[in-house]
Amino acid sequence: MPSIKDLKKRIGTVRNTQQTTRAMKMVSAAKLRRAQDAILANRPYARQLKHLLDLVSAQPNIQATGRLIQKDGLELQDRRILLVVVTSDRGLCGGFNSNVIRAAQRWVKKNATRGQVSLAFVGRKGHEFFRGRKDFALEQYFAEAGGKVTFAKARKVADSLITKFLDGSFHEVHVIYNEFKNAVSQVVRTEQFLPLALGATEGRLETAAPLLIV
């Protein structure tokens, strides 16, 4: 049976651990608030940009053309598809990473009949999971995109993906990620990054001065 001295020592150890975890919780809460504010501040710009592209493509007097725009009726036998899996660099975040990973596995299986699907990665956890599995074709791991999110990092990833699309390495580029809802809820989203799929009326536009998107 432990002595009184041993019990007091254990109580002191537990209290010290509580103080440490309490400080970690405060730091994490501050980081979460900053990240949440950044997401909510930038989301309207992304949505309005997509809305603007759809509006322009739907205009009867404008024909949108460019190498990044999806062509109607284009079917390729050996289609090469790139899926960018976005996860975190660290764990201890519940189902944040596992939900994306499972959704990516299902997406690859579902689209395997359309062509060869390869995976690229933003975030260490997703890369570590798929790296040891031989039944998946792996592409680039954007290790430099980790840590604090900045426009420069995002542009570097986007430029690399655009280059792969323009040089014919891939015919489609998709991104799978967690869409932030609130601190305890995220929704897994899969969106087509390239080619740009403009408004549904794009194929019926009349010939006019073209809007060039390169």
PDB file of C-alpha atoms in Angstrom:
ATOM      1  CA  MET A   1       0.000   0.000   0.000  1.00  0.00           C
ATOM      2  CA  PRO A   2       1.425   3.431  -0.968  1.00  0.00           C
ATOM      3  CA  SER A   3       2.543   5.674   1.824  1.00  0.00           C
ATOM      4  CA  ILE A   4       1.120   9.128   2.540  1.00  0.00           C
ATOM      5  CA  LYS A   5       4.247  10.640   1.042  1.00  0.00           C
ATOM      6  CA  ASP A   6       3.800   8.667  -2.212  1.00  0.00           C
ATOM      7  CA  LEU A   7       0.150   9.679  -2.452  1.00  0.00           C
ATOM      8  CA  LYS A   8       0.992  13.360  -1.969  1.00  0.00           C
ATOM      9  CA  LYS A   9       3.678  13.065  -4.633  1.00  0.00           C
ATOM     10  CA  ARG A  10       1.201  11.544  -7.082  1.00  0.00           C
ATOM     11  CA  ILE A  11      -1.350  14.250  -6.316  1.00  0.00           C
ATOM     12  CA  GLY A  12       1.279  16.901  -7.014  1.00  0.00           C
ATOM     13  CA  THR A  13       2.198  15.218 -10.301  1.00  0.00           C
ATOM     14  CA  VAL A  14      -1.447  15.141 -11.404  1.00  0.00           C
ATOM     15  CA  ARG A  15      -1.877  18.825 -10.529  1.00  0.00           C
ATOM     16  CA  ASN A  16       1.216  19.750 -12.534  1.00  0.00           C
ATOM     17  CA  THR A  17      -0.131  17.782 -15.490  1.00  0.00           C
ATOM     18  CA  GLN A  18      -3.458  19.584 -15.185  1.00  0.00           C
ATOM     19  CA  GLN A  19      -1.711  22.955 -15.307  1.00  0.00           C
ATOM     20  CA  THR A  20       0.244  21.922 -18.389  1.00  0.00           C
ATOM     21  CA  THR A  21      -2.797  20.610 -20.249  1.00  0.00           C
ATOM     22  CA  ARG A  22      -4.794  23.696 -19.244  1.00  0.00           C
ATOM     23  CA  ALA A  23      -2.118  25.914 -20.779  1.00  0.00           C
ATOM     24  CA  MET A  24      -2.067  23.754 -23.941  1.00  0.00           C
ATOM     25  CA  LYS A  25      -5.853  24.057 -24.169  1.00  0.00           C
ATOM     26  CA  MET A  26      -5.676  27.856 -24.000  1.00  0.00           C
ATOM     27  CA  VAL A  27      -3.013  28.001 -26.710  1.00  0.00           C
ATOM     28  CA  SER A  28      -4.990  25.611 -28.933  1.00  0.00           C
ATOM     29  CA  ALA A  29      -8.172  27.628 -28.455  1.00  0.00           C
ATOM     30  CA  ALA A  30      -6.386  30.811 -29.518  1.00  0.00           C
ATOM     31  CA  LYS A  31      -4.967  29.099 -32.622  1.00  0.00           C
ATOM     32  CA  LEU A  32      -8.392  27.695 -33.473  1.00  0.00           C
ATOM     33  CA  ARG A  33      -9.984  31.130 -33.253  1.00  0.00           C
ATOM     34  CA  ARG A  34      -7.366  32.619 -35.576  1.00  0.00           C
ATOM     35  CA  ALA A  35      -7.774  29.783 -38.079  1.00  0.00           C
ATOM     36  CA  GLN A  36     -11.558  30.022 -37.916  1.00  0.00           C
ATOM     37  CA  ASP A  37     -11.501  33.780 -38.489  1.00  0.00           C
ATOM     38  CA  ALA A  38      -9.187  33.333 -41.477  1.00  0.00           C
ATOM     39  CA  ILE A  39     -11.450  30.672 -43.038  1.00  0.00           C
ATOM     40  CA  LEU A  40     -14.627  32.693 -42.579  1.00  0.00           C
ATOM     41  CA  ALA A  41     -12.964  35.856 -43.905  1.00  0.00           C
ATOM     42  CA  ASN A  42     -11.696  34.228 -47.117  1.00  0.00           C
ATOM     43  CA  ARG A  43     -14.666  31.988 -47.916  1.00  0.00           C
ATOM     44  CA  PRO A  44     -16.877  34.760 -49.435  1.00  0.00           C
ATOM     45  CA  TYR A  45     -14.126  35.653 -51.941  1.00  0.00           C
ATOM     46  CA  ALA A  46     -13.831  32.053 -53.157  1.00  0.00           C
ATOM     47  CA  ARG A  47     -17.593  31.692 -53.519  1.00  0.00           C
ATOM     48  CA  GLN A  48     -18.010  35.002 -55.310  1.00  0.00           C
ATOM     49  CA  LEU A  49     -15.171  34.169 -57.703  1.00  0.00           C
ATOM     50  CA  LYS A  50     -16.902  30.898 -58.669  1.00  0.00           C
ATOM     51  CA  HIS A  51     -20.193  32.783 -58.997  1.00  0.00           C
ATOM     52  CA  LEU A  52     -18.534  35.380 -61.234  1.00  0.00           C
ATOM     53  CA  LEU A  53     -17.152  32.697 -63.566  1.00  0.00           C
ATOM     54  CA  ASP A  54     -20.594  31.122 -63.847  1.00  0.00           C
ATOM     55  CA  LEU A  55     -22.205  34.483 -64.594  1.00  0.00           C
ATOM     56  CA  VAL A  56     -19.667  35.333 -67.298  1.00  0.00           C
ATOM     57  CA  SER A  57     -20.001  31.924 -68.940  1.00  0.00           C
ATOM     58  CA  ALA A  58     -23.794  32.248 -69.020  1.00  0.00           C
ATOM     59  CA  GLN A  59     -23.786  35.549 -70.925  1.00  0.00           C
ATOM     60  CA  PRO A  60     -25.229  35.087 -74.450  1.00  0.00           C
ATOM     61  CA  ASN A  61     -22.730  37.500 -76.032  1.00  0.00           C
ATOM     62  CA  ILE A  62     -19.542  36.031 -74.552  1.00  0.00           C
ATOM     63  CA  GLN A  63     -17.755  32.833 -75.447  1.00  0.00           C
ATOM     64  CA  ALA A  64     -15.278  31.678 -72.832  1.00  0.00           C
ATOM     65  CA  THR A  65     -12.271  29.902 -74.293  1.00  0.00           C
ATOM     66  CA  GLY A  66      -8.953  28.807 -72.878  1.00  0.00           C
ATOM     67  CA  ARG A  67      -6.780  25.803 -72.180  1.00  0.00           C
ATOM     68  CA  LEU A  68      -8.093  25.474 -68.624  1.00  0.00           C
ATOM     69  CA  ILE A  69     -11.766  25.328 -69.577  1.00  0.00           C
ATOM     70  CA  GLN A  70     -13.650  22.072 -69.810  1.00  0.00           C
ATOM     71  CA  LYS A  71     -14.642  21.113 -73.347  1.00  0.00           C
ATOM     72  CA  ASP A  72     -18.076  19.583 -73.803  1.00  0.00           C
ATOM     73  CA  GLY A  73     -18.186  16.070 -75.164  1.00  0.00           C
ATOM     74  CA  LEU A  74     -14.473  15.404 -74.677  1.00  0.00           C
ATOM     75  CA  GLU A  75     -13.978  11.709 -73.891  1.00  0.00           C
ATOM     76  CA  LEU A  76     -10.530  10.189 -73.456  1.00  0.00           C
ATOM     77  CA  GLN A  77      -9.908   6.463 -73.338  1.00  0.00           C
ATOM     78  CA  ASP A  78      -6.811   6.617 -71.135  1.00  0.00           C
ATOM     79  CA  ARG A  79      -7.860   9.475 -68.892  1.00  0.00           C
ATOM     80  CA  ARG A  80      -5.336  10.380 -66.204  1.00  0.00           C
ATOM     81  CA  ILE A  81      -6.910  11.792 -63.050  1.00  0.00           C
ATOM     82  CA  LEU A  82      -5.165  13.431 -60.101  1.00  0.00           C
ATOM     83  CA  LEU A  83      -6.827  13.588 -56.687  1.00  0.00           C
ATOM     84  CA  VAL A  84      -5.232  15.984 -54.186  1.00  0.00           C
ATOM     85  CA  VAL A  85      -5.806  14.728 -50.638  1.00  0.00           C
ATOM     86  CA  VAL A  86      -5.732  17.553 -48.061  1.00  0.00           C
ATOM     87  CA  THR A  87      -5.104  16.504 -44.448  1.00  0.00           C
ATOM     88  CA  SER A  88      -3.277  17.895 -41.429  1.00  0.00           C
ATOM     89  CA  ASP A  89       0.371  17.439 -40.500  1.00  0.00           C
ATOM     90  CA  ARG A  90      -0.458  16.254 -36.977  1.00  0.00           C
ATOM     91  CA  GLY A  91      -2.923  13.914 -35.295  1.00  0.00           C
ATOM     92  CA  LEU A  92      -5.012  14.133 -32.125  1.00  0.00           C
ATOM     93  CA  CYS A  93      -7.843  15.756 -34.072  1.00  0.00           C
ATOM     94  CA  GLY A  94     -10.571  13.117 -33.981  1.00  0.00           C
ATOM     95  CA  GLY A  95     -11.871  12.034 -37.365  1.00  0.00           C
ATOM     96  CA  PHE A  96     -10.494  15.071 -39.212  1.00  0.00           C
ATOM     97  CA  ASN A  97      -7.910  13.056 -41.170  1.00  0.00           C
ATOM     98  CA  SER A  98      -9.530   9.614 -41.157  1.00  0.00           C
ATOM     99  CA  ASN A  99     -12.742  10.942 -42.716  1.00  0.00           C
ATOM    100  CA  VAL A 100     -10.848  12.452 -45.633  1.00  0.00           C
ATOM    101  CA  ILE A 101      -8.703   9.341 -46.076  1.00  0.00           C
ATOM    102  CA  ARG A 102     -11.707   7.012 -46.161  1.00  0.00           C
ATOM    103  CA  ALA A 103     -13.530   9.311 -48.580  1.00  0.00           C
ATOM    104  CA  ALA A 104     -10.443   9.407 -50.826  1.00  0.00           C
ATOM    105  CA  GLN A 105     -10.299   5.589 -50.890  1.00  0.00           C
ATOM    106  CA  ARG A 106     -13.951   5.413 -51.895  1.00  0.00           C
ATOM    107  CA  TRP A 107     -13.473   8.093 -54.558  1.00  0.00           C
ATOM    108  CA  VAL A 108     -10.518   6.279 -56.123  1.00  0.00           C
ATOM    109  CA  LYS A 109     -12.456   3.008 -56.228  1.00  0.00           C
ATOM    110  CA  LYS A 110     -15.520   4.704 -57.724  1.00  0.00           C
ATOM    111  CA  ASN A 111     -13.559   6.484 -60.468  1.00  0.00           C
ATOM    112  CA  ALA A 112     -11.145   3.661 -61.304  1.00  0.00           C
ATOM    113  CA  THR A 113     -13.241   2.737 -64.350  1.00  0.00           C
ATOM    114  CA  ARG A 114     -12.863   6.246 -65.800  1.00  0.00           C
ATOM    115  CA  GLY A 115      -9.072   6.099 -66.024  1.00  0.00           C
ATOM    116  CA  GLN A 116      -5.887   5.946 -64.014  1.00  0.00           C
ATOM    117  CA  VAL A 117      -6.254   7.782 -60.692  1.00  0.00           C
ATOM    118  CA  SER A 118      -3.159   9.114 -58.911  1.00  0.00           C
ATOM    119  CA  LEU A 119      -2.902  10.816 -55.531  1.00  0.00           C
ATOM    120  CA  ALA A 120      -1.096  14.003 -54.523  1.00  0.00           C
ATOM    121  CA  PHE A 121      -0.940  15.268 -50.967  1.00  0.00           C
ATOM    122  CA  VAL A 122      -1.166  18.446 -48.942  1.00  0.00           C
ATOM    123  CA  GLY A 123      -0.620  17.388 -45.335  1.00  0.00           C
ATOM    124  CA  ARG A 124       1.616  14.725 -43.815  1.00  0.00           C
ATOM    125  CA  LYS A 125      -1.062  12.407 -42.391  1.00  0.00           C
ATOM    126  CA  GLY A 126      -2.629  11.593 -45.731  1.00  0.00           C
ATOM    127  CA  HIS A 127       0.758  11.009 -47.332  1.00  0.00           C
ATOM    128  CA  GLU A 128       1.880   8.693 -44.529  1.00  0.00           C
ATOM    129  CA  PHE A 129      -1.282   6.616 -44.800  1.00  0.00           C
ATOM    130  CA  PHE A 130      -1.142   6.008 -48.562  1.00  0.00           C
ATOM    131  CA  ARG A 131       2.643   5.808 -48.833  1.00  0.00           C
ATOM    132  CA  GLY A 132       2.774   2.206 -47.630  1.00  0.00           C
ATOM    133  CA  ARG A 133      -0.072   0.958 -49.846  1.00  0.00           C
ATOM    134  CA  LYS A 134       0.965  -0.457 -53.195  1.00  0.00           C
ATOM    135  CA  ASP A 135      -2.552  -0.414 -54.671  1.00  0.00           C
ATOM    136  CA  PHE A 136      -2.475   3.395 -55.001  1.00  0.00           C
ATOM    137  CA  ALA A 137      -0.460   5.446 -57.496  1.00  0.00           C
ATOM    138  CA  LEU A 138       1.254   8.303 -55.660  1.00  0.00           C
ATOM    139  CA  GLU A 139       2.299  11.638 -57.088  1.00  0.00           C
ATOM    140  CA  GLN A 140       3.715  14.753 -55.454  1.00  0.00           C
ATOM    141  CA  TYR A 141       3.679  15.467 -51.716  1.00  0.00           C
ATOM    142  CA  PHE A 142       3.566  19.233 -51.099  1.00  0.00           C
ATOM    143  CA  ALA A 143       5.459  19.152 -47.810  1.00  0.00           C
ATOM    144  CA  GLU A 144       6.221  22.875 -48.017  1.00  0.00           C
ATOM    145  CA  ALA A 145       2.483  23.670 -47.835  1.00  0.00           C
ATOM    146  CA  GLY A 146       2.278  22.595 -44.187  1.00  0.00           C
ATOM    147  CA  GLY A 147       2.193  24.862 -41.171  1.00  0.00           C
ATOM    148  CA  LYS A 148       0.583  28.280 -41.388  1.00  0.00           C
ATOM    149  CA  VAL A 149      -1.543  28.716 -44.506  1.00  0.00           C
ATOM    150  CA  THR A 150      -0.472  31.606 -46.713  1.00  0.00           C
ATOM    151  CA  PHE A 151      -1.400  32.798 -50.178  1.00  0.00           C
ATOM    152  CA  ALA A 152       2.158  32.156 -51.386  1.00  0.00           C
ATOM    153  CA  LYS A 153       1.951  28.487 -50.341  1.00  0.00           C
ATOM    154  CA  ALA A 154      -1.477  28.041 -51.914  1.00  0.00           C
ATOM    155  CA  ARG A 155      -0.317  29.660 -55.139  1.00  0.00           C
ATOM    156  CA  LYS A 156       2.718  27.396 -55.318  1.00  0.00           C
ATOM    157  CA  VAL A 157       0.506  24.310 -55.046  1.00  0.00           C
ATOM    158  CA  ALA A 158      -1.985  25.696 -57.574  1.00  0.00           C
ATOM    159  CA  ASP A 159       0.773  26.596 -60.060  1.00  0.00           C
ATOM    160  CA  SER A 160       2.179  23.076 -59.847  1.00  0.00           C
ATOM    161  CA  LEU A 161      -1.237  21.509 -60.466  1.00  0.00           C
ATOM    162  CA  ILE A 162      -1.945  23.860 -63.377  1.00  0.00           C
ATOM    163  CA  THR A 163       1.413  22.972 -64.944  1.00  0.00           C
ATOM    164  CA  LYS A 164       0.655  19.244 -64.677  1.00  0.00           C
ATOM    165  CA  PHE A 165      -2.695  19.837 -66.370  1.00  0.00           C
ATOM    166  CA  LEU A 166      -1.374  22.038 -69.166  1.00  0.00           C
ATOM    167  CA  ASP A 167       1.522  19.743 -70.070  1.00  0.00           C
ATOM    168  CA  GLY A 168      -0.871  16.801 -70.403  1.00  0.00           C
ATOM    169  CA  SER A 169       0.293  14.851 -67.365  1.00  0.00           C
ATOM    170  CA  PHE A 170      -3.305  14.787 -66.141  1.00  0.00           C
ATOM    171  CA  HIS A 171      -6.655  15.409 -67.814  1.00  0.00           C
ATOM    172  CA  GLU A 172      -8.473  16.143 -64.551  1.00  0.00           C
ATOM    173  CA  VAL A 173      -7.447  17.483 -61.147  1.00  0.00           C
ATOM    174  CA  HIS A 174      -9.740  17.091 -58.134  1.00  0.00           C
ATOM    175  CA  VAL A 175      -9.309  18.138 -54.502  1.00  0.00           C
ATOM    176  CA  ILE A 176     -10.737  16.343 -51.461  1.00  0.00           C
ATOM    177  CA  TYR A 177     -10.740  18.198 -48.141  1.00  0.00           C
ATOM    178  CA  ASN A 178     -12.661  19.034 -44.969  1.00  0.00           C
ATOM    179  CA  GLU A 179     -14.988  22.018 -45.268  1.00  0.00           C
ATOM    180  CA  PHE A 180     -15.151  23.864 -41.965  1.00  0.00           C
ATOM    181  CA  LYS A 181     -18.598  24.189 -40.411  1.00  0.00           C
ATOM    182  CA  ASN A 182     -17.781  24.807 -36.754  1.00  0.00           C
ATOM    183  CA  ALA A 183     -15.250  23.745 -34.144  1.00  0.00           C
ATOM    184  CA  VAL A 184     -16.675  20.227 -33.856  1.00  0.00           C
ATOM    185  CA  SER A 185     -18.080  19.657 -37.336  1.00  0.00           C
ATOM    186  CA  GLN A 186     -16.470  19.412 -40.777  1.00  0.00           C
ATOM    187  CA  VAL A 187     -17.885  18.055 -44.028  1.00  0.00           C
ATOM    188  CA  VAL A 188     -15.719  16.182 -46.538  1.00  0.00           C
ATOM    189  CA  ARG A 189     -15.902  17.844 -49.954  1.00  0.00           C
ATOM    190  CA  THR A 190     -14.569  16.737 -53.345  1.00  0.00           C
ATOM    191  CA  GLU A 191     -14.325  19.448 -55.981  1.00  0.00           C
ATOM    192  CA  GLN A 192     -12.983  19.562 -59.509  1.00  0.00           C
ATOM    193  CA  PHE A 193     -10.074  21.988 -59.705  1.00  0.00           C
ATOM    194  CA  LEU A 194      -9.240  21.494 -63.382  1.00  0.00           C
ATOM    195  CA  PRO A 195     -10.503  21.781 -66.019  1.00  0.00           C
ATOM    196  CA  LEU A 196     -12.718  24.713 -65.135  1.00  0.00           C
ATOM    197  CA  ALA A 197     -16.346  23.637 -65.444  1.00  0.00           C
ATOM    198  CA  LEU A 198     -18.196  26.837 -66.225  1.00  0.00           C
ATOM    199  CA  GLY A 199     -21.949  27.428 -66.321  1.00  0.00           C
ATOM    200  CA  ALA A 200     -24.227  24.866 -67.869  1.00  0.00           C
ATOM    201  CA  THR A 201     -25.193  27.274 -70.659  1.00  0.00           C
ATOM    202  CA  GLU A 202     -21.603  27.577 -71.864  1.00  0.00           C
ATOM    203  CA  GLY A 203     -22.131  25.180 -74.748  1.00  0.00           C
ATOM    204  CA  ARG A 204     -24.995  27.292 -76.129  1.00  0.00           C
ATOM    205  CA  LEU A 205     -23.194  30.621 -76.134  1.00  0.00           C
ATOM    206  CA  GLU A 206     -23.166  32.629 -79.323  1.00  0.00           C
ATOM    207  CA  THR A 207     -19.859  33.407 -80.994  1.00  0.00           C
ATOM    208  CA  ALA A 208     -18.514  36.783 -79.933  1.00  0.00           C
ATOM    209  CA  ALA A 209     -15.299  38.378 -78.709  1.00  0.00           C
ATOM    210  CA  PRO A 210     -13.851  35.519 -76.626  1.00  0.00           C
ATOM    211  CA  LEU A 211     -12.959  35.779 -72.945  1.00  0.00           C
ATOM    212  CA  LEU A 212      -9.468  34.310 -72.710  1.00  0.00           C
ATOM    213  CA  ILE A 213      -8.618  32.292 -69.609  1.00  0.00           C
ATOM    214  CA  VAL A 214      -5.098  30.894 -69.574  1.00  0.00           C
TER     215      VAL A 214
END
